[in-house]
C-alpha positions in Angstrom: 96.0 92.2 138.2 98.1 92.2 134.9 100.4 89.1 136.5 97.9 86.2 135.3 97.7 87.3 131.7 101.6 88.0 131.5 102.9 85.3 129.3 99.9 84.7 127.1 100.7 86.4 124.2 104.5 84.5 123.7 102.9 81.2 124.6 100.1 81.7 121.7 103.0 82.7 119.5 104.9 79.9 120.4 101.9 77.3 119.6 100.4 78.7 116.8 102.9 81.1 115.2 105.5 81.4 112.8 108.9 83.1 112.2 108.4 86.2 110.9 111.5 88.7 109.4 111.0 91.8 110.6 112.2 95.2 109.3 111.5 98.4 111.1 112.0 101.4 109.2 115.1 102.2 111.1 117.2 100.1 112.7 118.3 95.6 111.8 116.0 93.3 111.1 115.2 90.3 113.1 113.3 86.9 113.1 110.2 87.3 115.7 108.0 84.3 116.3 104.5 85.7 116.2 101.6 85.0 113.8 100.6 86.1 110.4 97.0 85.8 108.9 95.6 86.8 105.5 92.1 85.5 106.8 89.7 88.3 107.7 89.8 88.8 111.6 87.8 90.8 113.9 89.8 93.0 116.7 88.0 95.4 118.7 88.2 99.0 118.0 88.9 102.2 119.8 85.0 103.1 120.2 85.0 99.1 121.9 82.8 97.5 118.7 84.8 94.9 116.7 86.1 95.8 113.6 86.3 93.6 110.7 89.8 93.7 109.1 90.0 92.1 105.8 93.7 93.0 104.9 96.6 90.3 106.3 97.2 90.6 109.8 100.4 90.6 111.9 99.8 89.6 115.5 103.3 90.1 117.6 103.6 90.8 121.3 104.4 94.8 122.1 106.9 93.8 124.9 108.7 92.5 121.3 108.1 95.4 119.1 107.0 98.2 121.3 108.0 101.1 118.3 106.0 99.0 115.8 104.7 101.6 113.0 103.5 102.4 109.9 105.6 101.8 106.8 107.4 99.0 108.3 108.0 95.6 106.8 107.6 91.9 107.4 108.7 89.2 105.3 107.1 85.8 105.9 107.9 82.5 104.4 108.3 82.2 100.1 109.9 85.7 100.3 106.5 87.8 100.3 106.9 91.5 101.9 104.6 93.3 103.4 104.4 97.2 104.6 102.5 97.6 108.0 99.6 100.2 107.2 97.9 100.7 111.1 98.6 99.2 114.1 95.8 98.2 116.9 96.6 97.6 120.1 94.6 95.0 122.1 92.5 95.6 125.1 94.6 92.9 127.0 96.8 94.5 129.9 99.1 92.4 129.6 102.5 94.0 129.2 103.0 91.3 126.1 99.7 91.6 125.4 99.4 91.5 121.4 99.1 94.7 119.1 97.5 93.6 115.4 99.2 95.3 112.7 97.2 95.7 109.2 99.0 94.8 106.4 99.8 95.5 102.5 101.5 93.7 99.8 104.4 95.3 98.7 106.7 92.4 96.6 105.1 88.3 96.2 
């Protein structure tokens, strides 16, 4: 049942995203076009209420960055960094389905 949502998440990213450097704690970075807010968002949470995150958000497809984790970084445009803090995966079961990774400030 997966097969009609397979897709979505790189198509969204494609419309409505942006490059995005990314630099796992080990291994080279690389440019991932996916979508970076510092706009509150709400995802939902493990108990299935929705969750208010107020912090910048990374949304990137886990077919991408399936070892995504804390302490990782991301650069976006102007040369701002910031250090990934949590990571949420989505209900979606997609297999690109998007995970939403909460974000600090570390340089910009």
């Amino acid at each position: 049942m997966t097969g009609i949502f397979d897709g979505m998440a790189g198509i969204l990213a494609d419309v409505v995203g942006t490059s995005i450097t990314y630099h796992p704690a080990s291994g080279a970075a690389r440019d991932i076009q996916s979508v970076f807010r510092e706009a509150p968002i709400e995802v939902e949470g493990a108990d299935g209420h929705e969750v208010l995150i107020t912090a910048p958000t990374w949304r990137v497809s886990r077919a991408i960055v399936p070892d995504v984790r804390r302490g990782d970084r991301i650069a976006v445009s102007g040369g701002r960094i910031f250090r990934v803090m949590a990571v949420h995966p989505t209900a979606s079961p997609a297999m690109d389905a998007f995970v939403v990774c909460e974000l600090q400030v570390v340089e910009g």
